[in-house]
Coordinates of C-alpha atoms in Angstrom, one line a residue:
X1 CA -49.3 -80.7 11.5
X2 CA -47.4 -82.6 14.5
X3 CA -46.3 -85.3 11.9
X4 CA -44.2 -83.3 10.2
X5 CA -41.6 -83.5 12.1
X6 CA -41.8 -87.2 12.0
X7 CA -38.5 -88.6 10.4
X8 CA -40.9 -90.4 7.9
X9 CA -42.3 -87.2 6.6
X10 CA -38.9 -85.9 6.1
X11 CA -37.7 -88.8 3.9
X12 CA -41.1 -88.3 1.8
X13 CA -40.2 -88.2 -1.8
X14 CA -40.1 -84.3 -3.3
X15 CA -43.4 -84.2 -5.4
X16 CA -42.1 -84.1 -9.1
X17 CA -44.0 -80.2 -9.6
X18 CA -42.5 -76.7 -10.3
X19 CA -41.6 -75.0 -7.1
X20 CA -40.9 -71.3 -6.0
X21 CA -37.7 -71.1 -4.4
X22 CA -37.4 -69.4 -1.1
X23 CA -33.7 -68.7 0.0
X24 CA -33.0 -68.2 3.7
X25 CA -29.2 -66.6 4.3
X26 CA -28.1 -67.0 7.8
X27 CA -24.6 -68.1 9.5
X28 CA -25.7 -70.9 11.9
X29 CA -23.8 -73.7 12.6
X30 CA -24.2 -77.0 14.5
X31 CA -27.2 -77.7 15.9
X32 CA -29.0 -74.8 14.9
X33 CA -28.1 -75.2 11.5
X34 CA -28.9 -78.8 11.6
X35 CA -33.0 -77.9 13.2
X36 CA -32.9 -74.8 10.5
X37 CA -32.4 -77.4 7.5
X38 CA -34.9 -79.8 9.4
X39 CA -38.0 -77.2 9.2
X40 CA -37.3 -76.8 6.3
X41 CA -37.4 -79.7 4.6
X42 CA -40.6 -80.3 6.8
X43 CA -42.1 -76.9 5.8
X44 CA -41.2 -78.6 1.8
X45 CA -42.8 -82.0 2.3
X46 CA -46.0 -79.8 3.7
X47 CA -46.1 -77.5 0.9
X48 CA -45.1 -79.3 -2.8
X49 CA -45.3 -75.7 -4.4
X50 CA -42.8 -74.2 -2.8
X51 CA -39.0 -74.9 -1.7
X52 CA -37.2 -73.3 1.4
X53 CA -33.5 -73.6 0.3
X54 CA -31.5 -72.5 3.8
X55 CA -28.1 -70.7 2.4
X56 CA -25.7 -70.7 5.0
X57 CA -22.8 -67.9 5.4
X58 CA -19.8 -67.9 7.0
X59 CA -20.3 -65.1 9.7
X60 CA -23.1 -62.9 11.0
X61 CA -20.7 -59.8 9.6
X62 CA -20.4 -61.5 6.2
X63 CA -24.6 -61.6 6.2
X64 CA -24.9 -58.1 7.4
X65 CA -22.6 -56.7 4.8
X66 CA -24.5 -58.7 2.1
X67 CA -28.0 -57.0 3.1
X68 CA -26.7 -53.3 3.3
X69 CA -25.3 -54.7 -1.0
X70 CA -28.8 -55.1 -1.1
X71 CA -30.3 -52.5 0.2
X72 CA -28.2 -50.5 -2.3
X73 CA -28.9 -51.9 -5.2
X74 CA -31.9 -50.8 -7.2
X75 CA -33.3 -54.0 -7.5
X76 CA -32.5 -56.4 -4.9
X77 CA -31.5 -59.8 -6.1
X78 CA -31.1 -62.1 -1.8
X79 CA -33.2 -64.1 -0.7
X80 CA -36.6 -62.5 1.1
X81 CA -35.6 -64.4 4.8
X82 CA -32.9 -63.5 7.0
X83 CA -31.8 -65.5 10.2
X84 CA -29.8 -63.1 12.0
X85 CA -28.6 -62.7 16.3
X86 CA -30.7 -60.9 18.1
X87 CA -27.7 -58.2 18.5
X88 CA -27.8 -57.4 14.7
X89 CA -31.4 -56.2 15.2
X90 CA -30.6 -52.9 15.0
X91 CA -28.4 -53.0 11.9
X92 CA -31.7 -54.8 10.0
X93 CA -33.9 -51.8 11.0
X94 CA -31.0 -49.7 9.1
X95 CA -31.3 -51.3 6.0
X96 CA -34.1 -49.2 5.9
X97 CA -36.8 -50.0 3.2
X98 CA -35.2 -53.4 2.6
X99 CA -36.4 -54.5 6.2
X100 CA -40.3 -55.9 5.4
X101 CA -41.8 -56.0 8.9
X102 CA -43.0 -60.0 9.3
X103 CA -46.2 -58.8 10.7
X104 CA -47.1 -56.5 7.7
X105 CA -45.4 -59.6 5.2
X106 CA -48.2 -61.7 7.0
X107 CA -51.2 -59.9 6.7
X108 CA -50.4 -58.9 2.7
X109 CA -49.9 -62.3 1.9
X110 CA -53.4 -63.5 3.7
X111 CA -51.4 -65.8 6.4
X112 CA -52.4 -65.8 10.2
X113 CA -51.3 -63.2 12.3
X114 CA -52.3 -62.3 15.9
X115 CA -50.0 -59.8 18.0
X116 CA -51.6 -61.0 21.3
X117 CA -50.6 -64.8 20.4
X118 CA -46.8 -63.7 21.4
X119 CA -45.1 -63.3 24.8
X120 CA -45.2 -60.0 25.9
X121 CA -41.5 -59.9 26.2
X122 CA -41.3 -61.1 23.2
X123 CA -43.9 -58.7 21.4
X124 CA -42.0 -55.6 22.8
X125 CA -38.5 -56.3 22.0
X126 CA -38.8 -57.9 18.4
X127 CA -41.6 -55.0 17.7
X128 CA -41.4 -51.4 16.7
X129 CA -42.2 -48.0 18.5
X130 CA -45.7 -48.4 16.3
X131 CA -46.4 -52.1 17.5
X132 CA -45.3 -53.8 13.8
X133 CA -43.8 -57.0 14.5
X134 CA -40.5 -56.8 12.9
X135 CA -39.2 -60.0 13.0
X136 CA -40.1 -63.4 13.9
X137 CA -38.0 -65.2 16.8
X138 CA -36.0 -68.4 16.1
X139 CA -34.3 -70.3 18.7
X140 CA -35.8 -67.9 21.4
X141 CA -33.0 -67.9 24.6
X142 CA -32.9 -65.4 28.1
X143 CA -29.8 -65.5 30.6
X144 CA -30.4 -67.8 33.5
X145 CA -28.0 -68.5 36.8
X146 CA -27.3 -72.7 36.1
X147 CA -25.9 -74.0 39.9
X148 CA -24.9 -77.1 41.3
X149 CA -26.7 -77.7 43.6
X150 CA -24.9 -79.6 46.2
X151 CA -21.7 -77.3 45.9
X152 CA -24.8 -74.7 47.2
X153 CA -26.3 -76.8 49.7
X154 CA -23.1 -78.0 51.0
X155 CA -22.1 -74.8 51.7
X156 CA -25.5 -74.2 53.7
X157 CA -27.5 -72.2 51.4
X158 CA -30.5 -73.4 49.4
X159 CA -30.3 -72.7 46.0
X160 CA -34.0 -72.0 45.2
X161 CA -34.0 -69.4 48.1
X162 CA -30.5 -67.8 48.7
X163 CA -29.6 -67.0 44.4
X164 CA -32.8 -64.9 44.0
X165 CA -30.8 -61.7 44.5
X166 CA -27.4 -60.3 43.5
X167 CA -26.5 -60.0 47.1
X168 CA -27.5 -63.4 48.0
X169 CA -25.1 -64.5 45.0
X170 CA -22.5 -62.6 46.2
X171 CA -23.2 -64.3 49.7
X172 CA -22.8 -67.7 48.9
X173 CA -20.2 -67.3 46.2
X174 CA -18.3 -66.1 48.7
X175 CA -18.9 -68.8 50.9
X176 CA -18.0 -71.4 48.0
X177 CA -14.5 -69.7 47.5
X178 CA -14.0 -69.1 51.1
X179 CA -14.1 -73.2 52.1
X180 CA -12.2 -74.0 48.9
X181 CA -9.6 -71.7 49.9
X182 CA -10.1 -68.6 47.7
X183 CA -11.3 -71.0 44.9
X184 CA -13.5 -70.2 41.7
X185 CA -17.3 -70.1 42.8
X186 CA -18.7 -68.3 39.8
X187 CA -17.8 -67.5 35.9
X188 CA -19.9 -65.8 33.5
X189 CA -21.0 -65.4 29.7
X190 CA -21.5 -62.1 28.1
X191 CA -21.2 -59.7 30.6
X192 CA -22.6 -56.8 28.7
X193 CA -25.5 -58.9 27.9
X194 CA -26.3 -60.2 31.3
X195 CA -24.5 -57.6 33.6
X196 CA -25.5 -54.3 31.2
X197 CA -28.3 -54.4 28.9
X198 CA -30.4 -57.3 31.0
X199 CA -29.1 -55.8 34.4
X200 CA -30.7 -52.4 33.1
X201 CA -34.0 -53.9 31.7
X202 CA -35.2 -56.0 34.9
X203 CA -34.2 -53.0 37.1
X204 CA -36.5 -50.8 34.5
X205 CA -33.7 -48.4 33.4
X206 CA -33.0 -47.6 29.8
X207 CA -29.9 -48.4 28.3
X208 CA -30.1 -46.1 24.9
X209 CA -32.6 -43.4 24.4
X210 CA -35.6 -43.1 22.1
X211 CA -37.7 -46.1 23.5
X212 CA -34.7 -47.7 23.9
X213 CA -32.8 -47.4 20.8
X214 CA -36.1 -46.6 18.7
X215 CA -35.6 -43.3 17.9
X216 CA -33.9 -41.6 14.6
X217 CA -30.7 -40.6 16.6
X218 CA -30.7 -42.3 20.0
X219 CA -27.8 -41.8 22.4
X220 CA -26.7 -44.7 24.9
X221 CA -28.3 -43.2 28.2
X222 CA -27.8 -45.8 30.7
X223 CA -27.1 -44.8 34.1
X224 CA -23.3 -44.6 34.6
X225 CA -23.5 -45.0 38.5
X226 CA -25.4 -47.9 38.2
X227 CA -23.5 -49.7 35.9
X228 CA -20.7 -48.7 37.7
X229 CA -21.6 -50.0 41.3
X230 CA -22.6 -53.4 39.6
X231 CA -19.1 -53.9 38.1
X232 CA -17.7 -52.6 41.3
X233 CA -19.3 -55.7 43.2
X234 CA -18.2 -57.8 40.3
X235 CA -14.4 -56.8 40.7
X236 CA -14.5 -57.2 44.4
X237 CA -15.8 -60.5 44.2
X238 CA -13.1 -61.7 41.2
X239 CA -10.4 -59.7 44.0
X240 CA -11.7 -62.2 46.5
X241 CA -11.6 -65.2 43.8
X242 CA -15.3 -65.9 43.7
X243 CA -16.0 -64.7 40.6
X244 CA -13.6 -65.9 37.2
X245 CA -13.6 -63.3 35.3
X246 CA -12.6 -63.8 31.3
X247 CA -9.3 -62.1 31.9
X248 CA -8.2 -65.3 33.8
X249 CA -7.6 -67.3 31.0
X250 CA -11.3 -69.2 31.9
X251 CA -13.9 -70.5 29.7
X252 CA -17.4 -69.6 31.4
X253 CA -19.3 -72.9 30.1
X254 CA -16.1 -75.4 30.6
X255 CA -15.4 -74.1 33.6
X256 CA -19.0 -74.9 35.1
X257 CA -19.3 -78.2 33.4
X258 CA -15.8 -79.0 34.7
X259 CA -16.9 -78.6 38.2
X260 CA -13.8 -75.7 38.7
X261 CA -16.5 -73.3 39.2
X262 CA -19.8 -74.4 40.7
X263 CA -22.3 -71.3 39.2
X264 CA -22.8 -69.8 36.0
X265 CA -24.6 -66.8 34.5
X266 CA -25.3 -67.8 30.9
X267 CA -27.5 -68.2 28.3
X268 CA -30.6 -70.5 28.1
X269 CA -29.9 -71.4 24.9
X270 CA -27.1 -73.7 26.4
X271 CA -29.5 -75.8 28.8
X272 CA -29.2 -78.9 26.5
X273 CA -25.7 -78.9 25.8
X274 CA -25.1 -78.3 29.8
X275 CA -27.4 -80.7 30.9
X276 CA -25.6 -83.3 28.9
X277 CA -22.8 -82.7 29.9
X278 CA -23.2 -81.5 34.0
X279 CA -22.3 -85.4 35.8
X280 CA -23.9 -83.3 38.6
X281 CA -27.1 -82.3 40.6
X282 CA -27.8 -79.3 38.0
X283 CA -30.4 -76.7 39.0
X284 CA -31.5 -73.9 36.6
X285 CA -33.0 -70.8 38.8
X286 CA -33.3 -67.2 37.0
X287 CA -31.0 -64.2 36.9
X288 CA -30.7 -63.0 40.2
X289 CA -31.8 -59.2 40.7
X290 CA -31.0 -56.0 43.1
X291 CA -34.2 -56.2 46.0
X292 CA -33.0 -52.9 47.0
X293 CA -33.5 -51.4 43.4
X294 CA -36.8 -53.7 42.6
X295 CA -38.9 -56.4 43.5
X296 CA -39.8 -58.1 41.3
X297 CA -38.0 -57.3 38.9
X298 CA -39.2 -56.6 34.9
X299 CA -38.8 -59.5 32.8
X300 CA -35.0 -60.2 31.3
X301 CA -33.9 -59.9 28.0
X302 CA -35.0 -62.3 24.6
X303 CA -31.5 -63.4 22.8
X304 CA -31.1 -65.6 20.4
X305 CA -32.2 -65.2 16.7
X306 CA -34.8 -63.8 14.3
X307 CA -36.2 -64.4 10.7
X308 CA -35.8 -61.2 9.0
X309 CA -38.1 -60.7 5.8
X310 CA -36.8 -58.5 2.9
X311 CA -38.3 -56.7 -0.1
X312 CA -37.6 -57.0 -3.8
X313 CA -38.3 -60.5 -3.9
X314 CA -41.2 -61.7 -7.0
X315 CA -44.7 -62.2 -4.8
X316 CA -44.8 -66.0 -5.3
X317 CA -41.7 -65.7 -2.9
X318 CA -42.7 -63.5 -0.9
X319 CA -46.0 -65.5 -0.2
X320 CA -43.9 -68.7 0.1
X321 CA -41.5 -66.5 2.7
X322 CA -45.0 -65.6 4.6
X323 CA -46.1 -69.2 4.8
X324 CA -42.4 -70.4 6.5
X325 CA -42.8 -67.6 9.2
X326 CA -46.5 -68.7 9.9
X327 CA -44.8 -72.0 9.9
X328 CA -42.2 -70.7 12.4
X329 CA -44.3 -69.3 15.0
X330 CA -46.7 -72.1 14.8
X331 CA -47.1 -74.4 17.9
X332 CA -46.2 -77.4 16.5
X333 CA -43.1 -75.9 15.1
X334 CA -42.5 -73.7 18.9
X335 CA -42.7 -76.8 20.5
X336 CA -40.5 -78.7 18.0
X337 CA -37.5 -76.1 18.6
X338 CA -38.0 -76.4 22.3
X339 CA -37.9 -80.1 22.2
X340 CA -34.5 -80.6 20.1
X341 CA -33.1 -77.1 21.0
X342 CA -34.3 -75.7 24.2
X343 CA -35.4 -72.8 22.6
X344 CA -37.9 -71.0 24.6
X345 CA -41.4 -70.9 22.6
X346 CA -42.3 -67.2 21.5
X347 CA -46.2 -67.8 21.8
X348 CA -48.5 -68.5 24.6
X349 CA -49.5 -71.9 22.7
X350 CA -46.5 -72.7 21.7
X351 CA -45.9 -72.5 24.9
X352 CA -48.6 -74.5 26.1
X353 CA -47.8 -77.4 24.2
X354 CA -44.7 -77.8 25.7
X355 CA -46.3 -77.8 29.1
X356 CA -48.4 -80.6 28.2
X357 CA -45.7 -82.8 26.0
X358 CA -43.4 -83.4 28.3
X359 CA -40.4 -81.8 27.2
X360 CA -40.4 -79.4 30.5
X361 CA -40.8 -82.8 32.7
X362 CA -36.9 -83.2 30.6
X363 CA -36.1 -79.7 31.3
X364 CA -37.7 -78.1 34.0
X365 CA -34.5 -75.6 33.2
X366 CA -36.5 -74.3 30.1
X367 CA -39.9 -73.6 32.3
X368 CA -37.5 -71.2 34.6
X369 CA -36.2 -69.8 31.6
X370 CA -40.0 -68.9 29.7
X371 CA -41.0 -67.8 33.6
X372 CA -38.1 -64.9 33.3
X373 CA -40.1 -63.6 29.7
X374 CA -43.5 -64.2 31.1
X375 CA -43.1 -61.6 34.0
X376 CA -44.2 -58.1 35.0
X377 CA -45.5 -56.4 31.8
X378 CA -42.0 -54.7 30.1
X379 CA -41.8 -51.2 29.7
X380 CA -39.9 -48.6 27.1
X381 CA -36.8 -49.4 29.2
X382 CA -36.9 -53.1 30.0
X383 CA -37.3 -53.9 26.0
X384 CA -34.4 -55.0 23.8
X385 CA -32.3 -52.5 22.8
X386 CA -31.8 -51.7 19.6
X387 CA -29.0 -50.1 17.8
X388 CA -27.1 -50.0 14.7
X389 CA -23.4 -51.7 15.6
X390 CA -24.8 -53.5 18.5
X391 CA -22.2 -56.3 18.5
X392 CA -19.4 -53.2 18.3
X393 CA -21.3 -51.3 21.6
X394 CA -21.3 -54.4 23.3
X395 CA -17.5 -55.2 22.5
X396 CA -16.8 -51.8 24.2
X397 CA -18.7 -52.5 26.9
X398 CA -16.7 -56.2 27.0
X399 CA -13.0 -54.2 26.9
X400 CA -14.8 -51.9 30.1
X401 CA -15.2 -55.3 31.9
X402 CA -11.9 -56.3 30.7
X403 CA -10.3 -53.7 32.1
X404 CA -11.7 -53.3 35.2
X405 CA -11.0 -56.8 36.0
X406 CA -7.8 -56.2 35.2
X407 CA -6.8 -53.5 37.2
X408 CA -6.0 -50.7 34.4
X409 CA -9.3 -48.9 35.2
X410 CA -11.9 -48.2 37.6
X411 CA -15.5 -49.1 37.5
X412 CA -16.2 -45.8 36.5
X413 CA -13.9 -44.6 34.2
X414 CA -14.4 -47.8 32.3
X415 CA -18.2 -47.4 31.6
X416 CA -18.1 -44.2 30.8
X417 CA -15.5 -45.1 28.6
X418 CA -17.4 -47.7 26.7
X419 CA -20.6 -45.1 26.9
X420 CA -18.2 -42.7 25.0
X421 CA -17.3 -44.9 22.7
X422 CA -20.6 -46.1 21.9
X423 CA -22.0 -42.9 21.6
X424 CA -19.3 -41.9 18.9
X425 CA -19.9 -45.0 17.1
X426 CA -24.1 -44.2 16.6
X427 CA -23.0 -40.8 16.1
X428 CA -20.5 -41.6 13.2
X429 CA -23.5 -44.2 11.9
X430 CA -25.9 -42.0 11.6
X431 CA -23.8 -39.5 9.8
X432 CA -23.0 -41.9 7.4
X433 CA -26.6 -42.4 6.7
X434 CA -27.7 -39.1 5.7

């Protein structure tokens, strides 16, 4: 099976035989796209009877509002795989029906399935409250702190040591800022990814209710005061100029890779285009953590995407949609993603393999990344959230960081503005629903 990701395998001639078509709709782009289309001509060349036909949309919106057509329609006529963000989890459990859980599409269709062969990270958040497997990771990611590390050691910290913890962050970003005159020591990505819902989750509080979003009418539970004090620090530290906040005008990644700000919480799923790009003494270490809340801490969040499995489909596609996942999740194709992508593998032997290959020798940034999913066991409140409107919730959570930054709100006010908001949006969903 390695050779099939073997540029000669992929310019085998199609076999001259009737195939089942299986579509895929999803709205990558760029790289991702480019590995999506790559598997699947691979997945082809393995399997003559059947053909994997990608479909790509223009937006993650555009794909969601094409599922809920289908799950109105009496007899759904898209494709049975999805490729959604991990964000738009929640909106795929509310298709309802429509939503065939991968593990359940595996064992129908007679393909290999073992729940323990996954992370257990991974197993909680992409599972539900009963233990199905709901959907299959793709392009697996976790936020990690990415530093350079002479700009740290300069200043007269050590990087591996002094960036465990938030305070230690805080510490030598304002060190950083301090010699360059107030300059930028820090910017950051998503903040209500990496300073909400993964801030919550390693520090074992929930952010919704209902296992964590689970439930039939969950509320956004997360603890205001915490929240609150986090963003408080964050604010002080922009005040002082060592954190950039968005509101400056700054792009996160750029500004890192520019050398204008020397740290950066972000995703994993940027180590390759970072390290090509860093002319630097790059150092990947993992999110830092509160020691005076936990130690250690519960293992972060899994981003990136999933492959989504729907209903309706004839079985010959449905058994050709079973054998892509089981190609998916195998090693050969884990290790392939991690190789050309970064992505972190979603099994243990996917996982394995790249240990052995070599492709954490290249980028000992993806081992620190894994290490953050491979932690302390998660619990009901360190698992994904998930939530119908995700992307929305986390936008008002964005305008709450927005605004504090900028002066027009406390802390305070602005979480529980953004939990207010949220909690109107489920609300309104859920009517809808009934």
């Amino acid at each position: 099976m390695r050779i099939l990701f073997l540029l000669a395998a992929l310019l085998t001639a199609a076999p001259a035989t009737a195939q089942t078509p299986v579509r895929i709709w999803h709205a990558l782009s760029g790289p991702q796209k480019t590995a999506l289309e790559t598997m699947a001509a691979a997945f082809n060349n393995a399997n003559p009877d059947y053909a994997v036909k990608p479909v790509a949309l223009t937006q993650t919106s555009t794909l969601l509002a094409r599922v809920a057509d289908e799950q109105r329609r009496a007899r759904p006529e898209g494709p049975p795989l999805v490729i959604v963000s991990e964000a738009a989890a929640g909106d795929m459990v509310a298709a309802g029906g429509l939503a065939y859980p991968v593990s359940q599409l595996l064992t129908d269709m007679a393909e290999p399935y073992d729940p323990e062969a996954f992370l257990p990270a991974v197993r909680a958040s992409f599972s539900d409250a009963a233990g199905a497997l709901l959907a299959l990771p793709f392009l697996l990611t976790t936020p990690v702190l990415y530093v350079d590390a002479k700009a740290v050691r300069d200043a007269g910290f050590d990087p591996a040591k002094d960036l465990k913890t938030w305070a230690g962050f805080e510490g030598v970003a304002a060190r950083i800022s301090a010699a360059g005159g107030g300059s930028c020591a820090a910017a950051m990505q998503a903040p209500p990814w990496i300073a909400v819902e993964n801030l919550l989750a390693m520090h074992d509080r929930p952010f919704a209710s209902f296992d964590n979003g689970r439930g039939t009418d969950p509320r956004i539970s997360a603890d205001v005061d915490f929240l609150a004090r986090h963003l408080t620090r964050l604010v002080d530290m922009a005040r002082g100029g060592a954190l950039r906040p968005r509101t400056s005008g700054v792009e996160p990644v750029g500004a890192f890779v520019g050398r204008a700000c020397p740290m950066l919480l972000g995703t994993s799923g940027l180590l390759g285009h970072i390290r090509s790009r860093a002319a630097f003494d790059l150092a990947v270490l993992p999110l830092p953590y509160l020691d005076d809340v936990t130690n250690p801490p519960k293992p972060s969040l899994p981003g990136g995407f999933a492959l989504w499995a729907l209903r309706g489909r004839p079985p010959a596609e449905m058994k050709g949609a079973a054998k892509f996942a089981a190609f998916v999740a195998s090693p050969d194709a884990q290790a392939w993603l991690a190789r050309e992508l970064r992505s972190i593998p979603s099994t243990f032997e996917g996982w394995r393999r790249v240990q052995t290959d070599g492709t954490t020798t290249a980028e000992p940034g993806l081992a620190v990344a894994a290490s953050e999913l491979a932690g302390q066991m998660p619990t009901a409140a360190s698992k994904s959230p998930r939530l119908p409107g995700k992307a929305d919730i986390e936008g008002y959570f964005e305008a709450a960081f927005d605004n504090a930054f900028l002066g027009t709100k406390q802390p305070r006010p602005a979480v529980v503005d953004a939990v207010q908001r949220a909690d109107i949006l489920l609300r309104e969903r859920r009517d809808g629903e009934r």
